[in-house]
Amino acid sequence: MDVSNILNELNSAQREVVAAAPNNMLVLAGAGSGKTRVLVHRIAWLLEAEHYSPYSIMAVTFTNKAAAEMRGRLEQLLGHAVQGMWVGTFHGLAHRLLRAHWQDAGLPEHFQILDSEDQQRLIRRVIKSLNIDDSQWSPKQAQWYINGKKDEGLRPDQIKTGEDPYARNMVRIYQAYEEACQLAGLVDFAELLLRAYELCRDNAELLAHYQQRFRYLLVDEFQDTNAIQYAWLCLLMHDHNHLMAVGDDDQSIYGWRGAKIENIHRLSHDLPNTKVYRLEQNYRSTGTILKAANALIQHNGERLGKDLWTEHGDGEPIAVYAAFNEIDEARFVVQQIKHFLEKGDRQRSDFAIVYRSNAQSRVLEEALMQMSIPYRVYGGLRFFERAEIKDSLAYLRLLVNRDDDAAFERIVNVPTRGIGQQTLNKLRAYNREHGVSLWRACCEMIAAQTFAARTQNALVAFLKLIDELTENSRALSLAEQMEYVITGSGLQAHFERDKSEKGRGRLENLEELVSAARQFTPEDQELPILAAFLAHAVLESGEGQAEEFTDYVQMMTLHAAKGLEFPIVFICGLEEKLFPHEMSRQDPVKLEEERRLCYVGITRAMEKLYCCYAERRSLHGRDEYHRPSRFLTELPAECINEIRMRSQVRRPLSARATSVKPQTISTDSHGLAIGQRVKHKSFGEGVVLSSEGQGAHARVQVHFAEHGSKWLVAAYANLETA
């Protein structure tokens, strides 16, 4: 193709990045600046203008959806399919590497990937085997600890516990868990990355091969890399290859799950001659929204620095609504949505309601239901996370690997065949004592006639079923194999007995699983298709992204909103102790991440942004009074339009202070002037800041020295002149 076509429709900053000579690059791509377009066009430029082989390029993204989008857009730009290029997530590429070099990695050929639920189940079994009280040492807590240590690149023998009993117990669990995984040929998500890193670190010849092969590495969302991902990338780098890191330190919001913002800051130091580029032209939001976002994020220190701008014009001011409580906040949000919908020029999917904590969603959901407005909570249960799907895949996993204990435990009594917990406990005890898998334990205990006749027969029937499913499905295609196992295992008949809507839904999901198998094309053609599909299913279920949907109001946490955009966005709960969160307010590092989270929320809005807070909110079973979030006061006054349901006041939020001067505006017949000092029986002395409404509905906002700002119904407040 004509290489000049690759540069068409790019702005000058994007063209500079795309057409740069091969070198180490750090591209600071602001929100809405077209970073995916730049990544795709850069790959096309390397292929067409610099004559790189697809075989020599590795592109890393953070979701399978993003990887698929990148491949699709690249093929559309080039006009043909690209073979041989490694494009995928860190976990997906690590899995591919381990499959290719399973012996060097110390893994069985048919190792299986544990998803989060199965990992937690295995950890629970390990804790019991160590005679540790799982009510005090929860499997979930141990799972978090183990995954965190793996993300840091630490094995059990590398962790220094000192005299700390908590750390000692956790390391014991970690060690026993590793042994159980090794015995059964299992790896979890964190293990994929750590094992891939160790494989490269400990095998100089293999490392040299991949350093020579991958002449150009491109990494998206670089600010979200954790310690082990960064270390792996650094291993792959050499004098003769180059790295293009694309990210935004202002959107680093995943520190709580291991992301290291310092990675993007230290890259230029660790890779000398790294050139920094900035993409600052925003194609998403209005000028006012960007001005507010720029002003907010400037309160963070140690930024690499950039200022977003747009040619879209200023647009409308940001609307700030002060609610009495969370019910009023929800009512306001839903009424605004209803108003837009009634005008007829908006779809429900144009609206997003975002919040700091999942606990905030309940009242908002109730308000939407009361108004009969369809909605969806983004990040709900995904297809591959549903129980009936995981049951079907567990059968297939056991067909591939009889030593997969997690799969064995999941389906040995699904559908019910009379194998209870007591039998499982005996199998586990034998498994621990003799160091064999549950399948092998079952075979040996049956041979020794350990069980009562009824249990013995049930176990024999189960083992025979798995062997028959394996033998009879060998020559079938993947979709036929899937269909045969679903039917032959008894799962279909099991769910057919449930005549409810849920039962019908489960059957439809099983049908969709067969369709998914029929449409599946493995990226790695050398891997057996069933093993590739099972890995694909687990990797998909681990992403935590919501399914596609059409015309719904969309609700989500601020963390889930990253990477998305909507014409109209409502950010709810902008209050101190809620956002910024109470656990982060006193920690400068965590506070800066909270501010970046707010920055992400603001830059999701394309046309209109609403920021809401409640003066009183029911949290943890009690009413709490919070001040407006400091993030609101950090927005420029000229960008803000404060809204009341019956009136509008344009003034900076910072004016809420005891130094407000009296004005000649009164609160209807109650004769209280803005700026006037008053006294309340419970709250003490304060200053009138604002008022709204008429007659019996008139309310006044008073700032009290000891209790902060409160809205009071004037007719019942019994305020006295101070």
XYZ file of C-alpha atoms in Angstrom:
722
model
C 0.000 0.000 0.000
C 0.996 3.658 -0.380
C 2.632 4.478 2.984
C 1.363 8.072 2.769
C -2.147 6.674 3.252
C -1.147 5.506 6.713
C -0.651 9.133 7.769
C -3.945 10.371 6.354
C -6.477 11.686 8.883
C -3.848 11.930 11.624
C -3.077 15.216 13.355
C 0.473 16.551 13.419
C 1.329 15.076 16.848
C -0.042 11.671 15.846
C 1.897 11.738 12.555
C 5.096 12.539 14.427
C 4.646 9.431 16.572
C 3.538 7.119 13.773
C 6.314 8.068 11.335
C 9.164 8.376 13.869
C 12.342 6.455 13.196
C 12.486 3.164 15.149
C 13.541 4.030 18.699
C 12.405 3.708 22.297
C 9.286 5.831 22.715
C 7.087 6.897 25.613
C 3.827 8.253 24.238
C 1.797 10.182 26.818
C -1.661 9.805 25.320
C -4.276 11.926 27.041
C -7.882 10.825 27.417
C -9.691 10.821 24.071
C -6.525 11.610 22.093
C -6.764 8.633 19.718
C -4.124 6.351 21.203
C -5.570 3.169 19.673
C -5.453 4.802 16.250
C -1.816 5.776 16.845
C -0.879 2.257 17.950
C -2.541 0.659 14.931
C -1.053 3.154 12.488
C 2.386 2.775 14.080
C 2.288 -0.994 13.498
C 1.161 -0.425 9.909
C 4.014 2.045 9.418
C 6.565 -0.435 10.776
C 5.266 -3.115 8.414
C 4.906 -1.014 5.264
C 7.435 1.804 5.571
C 10.130 0.258 7.768
C 9.614 -3.254 6.295
C 9.412 -5.056 9.613
C 8.152 -8.630 9.496
C 4.883 -9.284 11.365
C 6.819 -12.093 13.039
C 9.094 -9.476 14.674
C 6.337 -7.423 16.347
C 4.670 -8.007 19.711
C 1.794 -5.767 20.802
C 0.471 -5.974 24.361
C -2.929 -4.744 25.532
C -4.838 -5.185 28.795
C -8.035 -6.815 27.558
C -8.832 -9.432 24.942
C -11.439 -7.057 23.544
C -8.787 -4.365 22.993
C -6.461 -6.905 21.373
C -9.206 -8.064 18.991
C -10.046 -4.449 18.145
C -6.379 -3.708 17.416
C -6.072 -6.712 15.082
C -9.327 -5.840 13.321
C -8.415 -2.195 12.771
C -4.939 -3.124 11.560
C -6.306 -5.575 9.007
C -8.836 -2.976 7.857
C -6.101 -0.355 7.448
C -3.756 -2.694 5.551
C -6.484 -4.398 3.552
C -5.302 -7.905 4.408
C -4.869 -10.285 7.346
C -1.628 -10.195 9.325
C -0.170 -13.570 10.256
C 2.612 -14.285 12.727
C 2.271 -11.169 14.865
C 1.848 -11.614 18.612
C -1.036 -9.373 19.711
C -2.723 -9.998 23.050
C -2.882 -9.376 26.757
C 0.031 -9.947 29.127
C -1.709 -13.070 30.401
C -2.556 -14.316 26.920
C 0.983 -13.858 25.579
C 2.514 -15.393 28.701
C 0.207 -18.381 28.250
C 1.288 -18.702 24.626
C 4.948 -18.621 25.645
C 4.460 -21.286 28.330
C 2.546 -23.579 25.964
C 5.419 -23.367 23.485
C 8.087 -24.068 26.145
C 6.232 -26.086 28.769
C 9.173 -28.373 29.479
C 11.616 -25.492 30.036
C 9.000 -23.867 32.274
C 8.714 -27.000 34.421
C 5.075 -27.613 33.497
C 3.167 -30.633 32.183
C 2.240 -30.425 28.507
C -1.473 -30.160 29.234
C -1.333 -27.750 32.164
C -4.621 -26.013 32.926
C -5.390 -22.452 33.992
C -7.219 -21.873 37.268
C -9.759 -19.098 37.204
C -10.339 -17.009 40.323
C -13.148 -19.156 41.726
C -11.305 -22.440 41.257
C -8.148 -20.907 42.714
C -10.039 -19.902 45.826
C -11.556 -23.384 46.128
C -8.098 -24.975 45.927
C -6.726 -22.553 48.530
C -9.595 -23.455 50.859
C -8.655 -27.125 50.521
C -5.000 -26.314 51.189
C -5.869 -24.351 54.326
C -7.856 -27.296 55.671
C -4.986 -29.669 54.907
C -2.715 -27.515 57.070
C -5.223 -27.657 59.951
C -5.556 -23.871 59.838
C -8.889 -22.360 60.888
C -10.336 -20.935 57.666
C -12.710 -18.734 59.661
C -9.652 -16.762 60.829
C -7.541 -17.273 57.704
C -9.990 -16.828 54.884
C -9.241 -18.361 51.474
C -10.068 -15.043 49.826
C -7.519 -13.230 51.966
C -4.890 -15.886 51.243
C -5.699 -15.652 47.530
C -5.113 -11.900 47.609
C -1.817 -12.401 49.438
C -0.540 -15.106 47.069
C -1.453 -13.199 43.911
C 0.077 -10.015 45.319
C 3.379 -11.744 46.054
C 3.436 -13.296 42.591
C 2.811 -9.880 41.054
C 5.883 -8.709 42.935
C 7.869 -11.658 41.553
C 8.226 -13.426 44.919
C 8.135 -17.165 45.611
C 7.498 -18.410 49.181
C 11.197 -18.953 49.934
C 11.954 -15.362 48.904
C 9.570 -13.763 51.404
C 11.081 -12.559 54.664
C 8.520 -13.022 57.421
C 10.590 -12.206 60.518
C 8.564 -12.771 63.676
C 5.268 -11.775 62.035
C 2.789 -14.657 62.669
C 0.443 -13.407 59.929
C 3.189 -13.455 57.292
C 4.447 -16.852 58.485
C 1.029 -18.445 58.140
C 0.457 -16.855 54.744
C 3.783 -18.145 53.475
C 2.868 -21.648 54.736
C -0.378 -21.477 52.781
C 1.434 -20.089 49.722
C 3.986 -22.918 49.837
C 1.363 -25.651 50.203
C -0.751 -24.072 47.460
C 2.239 -24.074 45.079
C 2.847 -27.747 45.783
C -0.811 -28.580 45.104
C -0.726 -26.663 41.790
C 2.493 -28.360 40.717
C 1.070 -31.791 41.522
C -2.106 -31.194 39.498
C -0.478 -29.261 36.635
C -2.370 -26.040 37.367
C -1.428 -22.385 36.973
C -3.396 -19.337 38.091
C -3.461 -15.928 36.385
C -0.609 -14.489 38.425
C 1.428 -17.651 37.863
C 1.203 -17.194 34.092
C 3.124 -13.932 34.344
C 5.596 -15.015 37.004
C 6.367 -18.323 35.264
C 6.866 -16.558 31.903
C 9.232 -14.078 33.544
C 11.206 -16.854 35.241
C 11.333 -18.828 32.003
C 13.038 -15.902 30.236
C 15.207 -14.971 33.210
C 16.593 -18.465 33.762
C 17.082 -19.549 30.150
C 19.657 -17.340 28.419
C 19.350 -19.087 25.055
C 15.572 -18.806 25.021
C 15.711 -15.162 26.104
C 18.205 -14.333 23.372
C 15.882 -15.952 20.817
C 12.920 -13.757 21.765
C 15.074 -10.646 22.078
C 16.215 -11.270 18.509
C 12.741 -12.149 17.286
C 10.763 -9.237 18.726
C 12.506 -6.253 17.184
C 9.627 -3.974 18.193
C 7.413 -4.195 21.286
C 4.335 -2.000 21.679
C 2.568 -1.782 25.044
C -0.795 -0.095 25.598
C -2.012 1.288 28.969
C 1.576 1.258 30.220
C 0.617 3.068 33.433
C -1.310 -0.049 34.499
C 1.660 -2.440 34.397
C 2.609 -4.161 37.641
C 6.062 -5.108 38.895
C 6.307 -8.509 37.183
C 4.958 -7.229 33.857
C 7.496 -4.398 33.843
C 10.323 -6.778 34.773
C 9.332 -9.157 31.950
C 9.325 -6.322 29.409
C 12.730 -5.141 30.594
C 14.090 -8.684 30.136
C 12.864 -8.765 26.552
C 14.527 -5.440 25.731
C 17.997 -5.386 24.175
C 20.229 -3.011 22.245
C 18.869 -4.142 18.890
C 15.134 -3.901 19.616
C 12.801 -1.067 20.593
C 9.833 -0.401 22.875
C 6.863 1.882 22.295
C 5.060 2.435 25.604
C 1.709 4.208 25.346
C 0.043 5.399 28.519
C -1.154 8.241 30.688
C 0.154 8.715 34.214
C -2.916 10.878 34.908
C -5.113 7.801 34.410
C -3.224 5.391 36.670
C -6.052 4.199 38.946
C -5.283 0.545 39.677
C -2.658 0.805 42.404
C -4.924 -1.267 44.665
C -4.467 -4.268 42.379
C -0.724 -3.948 41.866
C -0.294 -1.371 39.083
C 2.858 0.699 39.603
C 2.620 4.291 38.416
C 6.386 4.546 38.961
C 6.881 2.215 35.971
C 5.903 4.942 33.534
C 8.057 7.441 35.442
C 11.183 5.256 35.472
C 11.031 4.035 31.877
C 13.272 6.788 30.481
C 15.848 5.970 33.144
C 15.790 2.209 32.596
C 15.770 2.511 28.794
C 18.232 5.273 27.832
C 17.477 7.401 24.771
C 13.735 7.003 25.248
C 11.995 9.896 23.504
C 8.819 11.313 25.045
C 5.876 12.291 22.825
C 2.602 13.905 23.926
C -0.855 13.473 22.429
C -2.926 16.315 23.877
C -5.627 17.031 21.301
C -8.842 15.524 22.617
C -11.543 14.305 20.228
C -14.096 13.407 22.875
C -15.003 16.212 25.263
C -15.916 19.890 25.202
C -13.449 22.621 26.097
C -15.104 23.289 29.456
C -14.866 19.648 30.520
C -11.198 19.529 29.530
C -10.426 22.819 31.279
C -11.923 21.418 34.481
C -10.029 18.121 34.128
C -6.717 19.918 33.498
C -7.215 22.155 36.544
C -8.089 19.203 38.780
C -5.129 17.007 37.857
C -2.636 19.837 38.264
C -3.077 19.420 42.029
C -1.106 16.144 41.751
C 2.665 16.277 41.999
C 5.349 14.448 39.993
C 3.277 14.352 36.818
C 4.971 13.944 33.474
C 2.693 16.770 32.394
C 0.280 17.522 29.556
C -2.769 19.714 28.890
C -5.735 18.425 26.943
C -7.344 20.719 24.379
C -10.009 20.438 21.706
C -11.394 22.139 18.636
C -14.960 21.252 19.671
C -15.701 24.530 21.423
C -16.423 25.239 25.084
C -19.827 23.576 25.372
C -22.021 23.785 28.466
C -20.763 24.412 32.012
C -20.445 21.499 34.422
C -23.627 21.174 36.479
C -23.122 20.669 40.223
C -26.093 19.511 42.292
C -26.175 19.573 46.100
C -28.750 17.011 47.245
C -30.338 16.758 50.711
C -29.498 13.041 50.809
C -28.792 10.088 48.538
C -32.500 9.684 47.695
C -32.706 13.277 46.503
C -29.466 12.770 44.558
C -30.872 9.690 42.804
C -34.178 11.441 42.097
C -32.354 14.389 40.534
C -30.203 12.176 38.306
C -33.152 10.118 37.065
C -35.320 13.185 36.489
C -32.603 14.734 34.353
C -32.334 11.533 32.308
C -36.116 11.371 31.922
C -36.207 15.008 30.798
C -33.624 14.350 28.072
C -35.423 11.187 26.928
C -38.787 12.958 26.728
C -37.274 15.520 24.377
C -36.718 12.611 22.002
C -33.171 13.326 20.853
C -31.375 10.959 23.235
C -31.082 7.208 23.697
C -30.799 5.609 27.112
C -27.324 4.354 26.237
C -26.183 7.987 25.963
C -26.214 8.205 29.770
C -23.755 6.857 32.309
C -24.119 7.070 36.084
C -20.763 6.564 37.795
C -19.865 6.324 41.463
C -16.934 5.564 43.746
C -18.424 2.607 45.600
C -20.697 -0.240 44.478
C -22.777 0.329 47.596
C -24.067 3.575 46.056
C -25.889 1.805 43.260
C -28.892 0.512 45.214
C -30.739 3.818 45.602
C -29.930 4.829 42.044
C -31.278 1.518 40.765
C -34.484 1.971 42.748
C -34.993 5.440 41.296
C -34.504 4.150 37.761
C -36.977 1.321 38.373
C -39.529 3.712 39.803
C -39.312 5.771 36.617
C -39.440 2.581 34.488
C -36.104 3.431 32.864
C -34.193 0.291 31.824
C -30.646 0.175 33.125
C -27.718 -2.183 33.467
C -24.911 -2.365 35.994
C -21.764 -2.533 33.889
C -19.458 -5.347 34.964
C -22.167 -7.925 35.723
C -21.684 -11.669 35.466
C -20.092 -12.550 32.135
C -20.882 -15.509 29.947
C -17.871 -17.636 30.874
C -18.422 -16.922 34.591
C -21.904 -18.495 34.678
C -22.234 -21.733 36.624
C -23.593 -23.882 33.813
C -20.799 -22.759 31.488
C -18.108 -23.460 34.082
C -19.630 -26.912 34.715
C -19.456 -27.760 30.997
C -15.889 -26.510 30.688
C -14.860 -28.485 33.784
C -15.955 -31.708 32.042
C -13.829 -30.762 29.039
C -10.880 -29.902 31.273
C -11.050 -33.316 32.894
C -11.121 -34.911 29.441
C -7.834 -33.154 28.666
C -6.179 -33.620 32.071
C -7.361 -36.243 34.578
C -5.178 -34.649 37.278
C -7.104 -31.355 37.217
C -8.350 -31.424 40.823
C -10.373 -28.213 40.507
C -12.358 -29.632 37.587
C -12.786 -32.983 39.372
C -14.197 -31.325 42.484
C -16.559 -29.133 40.504
C -18.306 -31.884 38.525
C -17.889 -35.135 40.454
C -21.416 -34.612 41.772
C -22.863 -32.381 39.007
C -25.450 -33.483 38.045
C -26.133 -35.077 41.409
C -25.007 -38.711 41.486
C -24.857 -39.418 45.221
C -21.257 -38.399 45.876
C -21.348 -36.172 48.938
C -18.927 -34.112 50.976
C -17.960 -37.041 53.193
C -16.752 -38.971 50.153
C -14.908 -35.924 48.845
C -13.237 -35.443 52.211
C -11.978 -39.033 52.110
C -10.617 -38.499 48.601
C -8.894 -35.290 49.702
C -7.354 -36.972 52.724
C -5.976 -39.780 50.533
C -4.797 -37.206 47.984
C -2.857 -35.319 50.671
C -1.401 -38.414 52.319
C -0.192 -40.097 49.132
C 0.602 -37.021 47.012
C -1.625 -37.990 44.097
C -4.414 -36.213 42.252
C -8.063 -36.680 43.231
C -8.647 -38.751 40.092
C -5.784 -41.095 40.982
C -6.935 -41.180 44.613
C -10.384 -42.194 43.421
C -9.005 -45.001 41.228
C -6.798 -46.394 43.994
C -9.495 -46.205 46.680
C -11.988 -47.939 44.390
C -9.447 -50.691 43.745
C -9.040 -51.083 47.513
C -12.854 -51.159 47.903
C -12.692 -48.356 50.465
C -16.236 -47.099 50.022
C -19.683 -48.479 50.706
C -21.270 -50.224 47.727
C -23.546 -47.345 46.737
C -20.748 -44.773 46.811
C -18.377 -47.207 45.112
C -20.822 -47.675 42.237
C -21.387 -43.927 41.861
C -17.650 -43.238 41.665
C -17.068 -46.078 39.194
C -19.894 -44.703 37.023
C -18.346 -41.239 37.094
C -14.881 -42.460 36.081
C -16.420 -44.601 33.344
C -18.437 -41.611 32.100
C -15.318 -39.449 31.738
C -13.451 -42.224 29.916
C -16.384 -42.781 27.537
C -16.788 -39.063 26.841
C -13.075 -38.874 26.079
C -13.026 -41.878 23.765
C -16.239 -41.073 21.895
C -15.405 -37.413 21.278
C -11.851 -37.808 19.961
C -12.778 -37.581 16.271
C -15.364 -34.817 16.677
C -14.942 -31.157 15.840
C -14.743 -28.738 18.758
C -18.426 -27.751 18.488
C -19.529 -31.376 18.127
C -17.354 -32.342 21.082
C -18.889 -29.554 23.142
C -22.409 -30.614 22.235
C -21.660 -34.268 22.906
C -20.187 -33.577 26.348
C -23.083 -31.285 27.363
C -25.553 -34.012 26.443
C -23.538 -37.062 27.470
C -22.603 -35.650 30.880
C -26.268 -35.234 31.778
C -25.979 -31.462 32.156
C -28.583 -30.737 29.498
C -31.131 -33.110 31.036
C -30.296 -31.696 34.463
C -31.175 -28.151 33.418
C -34.163 -29.257 31.350
C -35.771 -30.447 34.588
C -35.826 -26.845 35.775
C -38.946 -25.432 34.122
C -38.405 -21.913 35.441
C -37.188 -18.966 33.381
C -33.753 -19.379 34.961
C -33.627 -23.002 33.798
C -34.551 -21.965 30.256
C -31.885 -19.283 30.389
C -29.265 -21.837 31.380
C -30.186 -24.072 28.456
C -29.856 -21.096 26.118
C -26.412 -20.426 27.583
C -25.368 -24.012 26.866
C -26.551 -23.578 23.284
C -24.517 -20.401 23.041
C -21.452 -22.265 24.330
C -21.734 -24.645 21.387
C -22.034 -21.643 19.054
C -18.954 -20.096 20.652
C -17.039 -23.315 20.009
C -18.255 -23.362 16.403
C -17.045 -19.799 15.807
C -13.747 -20.181 17.659
C -10.498 -19.769 15.726
C -7.325 -20.283 17.794
C -4.612 -17.688 17.426
C -1.918 -20.283 18.043
C -2.465 -22.962 15.392
C 0.065 -25.322 16.989
C -1.992 -25.731 20.170
C -4.739 -28.421 20.171
C -8.019 -26.644 19.540
C -9.736 -27.892 22.705
C -6.833 -26.759 24.901
C -6.827 -23.396 23.091
C -10.571 -22.964 23.647
C -10.336 -23.822 27.355
C -7.529 -21.292 27.787
C -9.551 -18.723 25.837
C -12.574 -19.257 28.103
C -10.581 -18.771 31.303
C -8.731 -15.720 30.006
C -12.033 -14.150 28.901
C -13.681 -14.765 32.265
C -10.776 -13.077 34.052
C -11.177 -9.694 32.405
C -14.102 -8.364 34.350
C -15.498 -6.362 31.394
C -19.303 -6.155 30.939
C -21.100 -7.715 28.017
C -22.230 -5.617 25.085
C -25.747 -4.239 25.353
C -27.936 -1.788 23.498
C -30.330 0.798 24.843
C -29.898 0.915 28.614
C -28.825 3.598 31.035
C -25.429 2.391 32.123
C -24.287 2.357 35.742
C -20.763 1.607 36.885
C -18.003 2.373 39.318
C -15.442 4.967 38.302
C -12.867 2.192 37.976
C -15.087 0.327 35.526
C -15.670 3.506 33.497
C -12.054 3.801 32.365
C -11.742 3.475 28.601
C -15.420 4.298 27.992
C -17.141 7.482 26.854
C -20.705 8.763 26.971
C -22.448 11.932 25.778
C -23.862 12.630 29.257
C -22.228 11.535 32.514
C -23.395 11.822 36.135
C -20.721 11.476 38.824
C -22.487 10.795 42.126
C -21.265 10.959 45.712
C -18.644 13.702 45.423
C -18.217 14.022 49.171
C -15.304 13.876 51.564
C -14.883 10.373 53.064
C -16.705 8.886 50.078
C -14.777 10.424 47.195
C -11.975 10.844 48.066
C -12.521 7.665 50.016
C -12.058 7.723 53.768
C -9.215 5.172 53.526
C -7.283 7.405 51.124
C -7.769 10.946 52.385
C -4.822 10.964 54.799
C -2.370 9.159 52.511
C -0.805 11.529 49.928
C -0.105 8.702 47.458
C -3.606 7.252 47.689
C -5.166 10.714 47.585
C -3.432 11.410 44.286
C -4.819 8.163 42.892
C -8.293 9.228 44.037
C -7.793 12.508 42.177
C -6.732 10.613 39.064
C -9.904 8.546 39.435
C -11.943 11.757 39.459
C -10.013 12.934 36.398
C -10.955 9.702 34.637
C -14.601 10.218 35.562
C -14.662 13.792 34.258
C -13.037 12.858 30.952
C -15.635 10.152 30.255
C -18.130 12.926 29.429
C -18.376 14.046 25.824
C -21.012 16.799 25.932
C -22.487 17.260 29.385
C -21.202 16.484 32.891
C -23.152 16.494 36.143
C -21.393 16.302 39.513
C -23.611 15.472 42.490
C -23.123 15.275 46.227
C -25.416 14.724 49.206
C -25.232 16.724 52.396
C -26.513 13.721 54.334
C -25.976 10.120 53.303
C -26.954 6.855 54.908
C -23.790 4.760 55.090
C -23.086 1.649 57.165
C -26.559 1.830 58.659
C -26.358 5.395 59.909
C -26.767 8.929 58.609
C -23.519 10.786 58.056
C -22.905 14.422 57.199
C -20.048 15.064 54.803
C -18.550 18.150 53.256
C -18.470 18.480 49.455
C -15.452 16.752 47.958
C -12.243 18.782 47.719
C -12.223 17.779 44.065
C -15.210 20.041 43.477
C -13.412 23.012 44.966
C -10.432 22.291 42.690
C -12.537 22.871 39.568
C -12.401 26.393 38.047
C -15.328 28.556 39.167
C -16.020 29.663 35.604
C -16.614 26.030 34.563
C -19.299 25.425 37.204
C -23.031 25.999 37.230
C -24.609 25.060 40.570
C -28.121 23.737 40.116
C -31.108 23.682 42.397
C -34.344 21.980 41.453
C -36.226 25.317 41.603
C -33.431 27.801 40.985
C -29.921 28.169 39.663
C -27.008 29.930 41.349
C -23.724 30.597 39.563
C -20.909 30.936 42.097
C -17.749 29.056 43.094
C -18.091 26.257 45.617
C -15.262 27.786 47.618
C -17.657 30.587 48.574
C -19.133 28.247 51.167
C -17.331 29.762 54.131
C -18.168 31.795 57.184
C -16.817 34.941 55.556
C -19.711 35.297 53.096
C -20.935 38.893 53.058
C -24.674 39.594 53.522
C -26.657 40.121 50.326
C -30.043 41.678 49.867
C -31.709 38.415 48.811
C -34.191 37.057 51.358
C -35.731 33.617 51.811
C -39.328 34.409 51.033
C -41.374 35.277 54.117
C -38.854 33.991 56.623
C -36.760 37.149 56.395
C -33.334 35.501 56.504
C -30.688 37.196 54.366
C -27.778 35.410 52.695
C -24.716 36.066 54.828
C -26.773 36.596 57.988
C -25.544 34.947 61.226
C -28.095 32.641 62.850
C -28.337 30.212 65.771
C -29.758 26.653 65.774
C -30.746 24.685 68.884
C -28.639 21.612 67.948
C -25.986 22.916 65.571
C -25.052 26.185 67.233
C -24.110 29.373 65.344
C -23.789 29.555 61.585
C -24.051 31.699 58.480
C -26.825 31.594 55.847
C -25.249 30.664 52.494
C -28.182 30.112 50.140
C -31.907 29.509 49.889
C -34.459 27.949 47.579
C -38.176 27.309 47.284
C -41.251 29.171 48.390
C -43.565 29.126 51.395
C -43.683 25.850 53.313
C -41.110 24.351 50.932
C -38.511 27.063 51.454
C -35.117 25.775 52.570
C -31.993 27.566 53.705
C -28.404 26.418 53.547
C -26.463 27.294 56.698
C -22.771 26.733 57.369
C -22.277 25.845 61.053
C -18.830 26.230 62.585
C -18.851 22.783 64.217
C -21.145 20.790 61.952
C -20.406 22.091 58.457
C -22.962 22.989 55.776
C -26.591 21.847 56.143
C -29.885 22.423 54.329
C -32.824 23.091 56.670
C -36.543 23.564 56.060
C -36.967 27.185 57.074
C -40.454 26.730 58.546
C -39.248 24.104 61.040
C -35.631 25.023 61.658
C -36.481 27.624 64.366
C -33.432 29.662 63.434
C -32.742 32.688 65.578
C -30.723 35.767 64.677
C -27.310 35.514 66.303
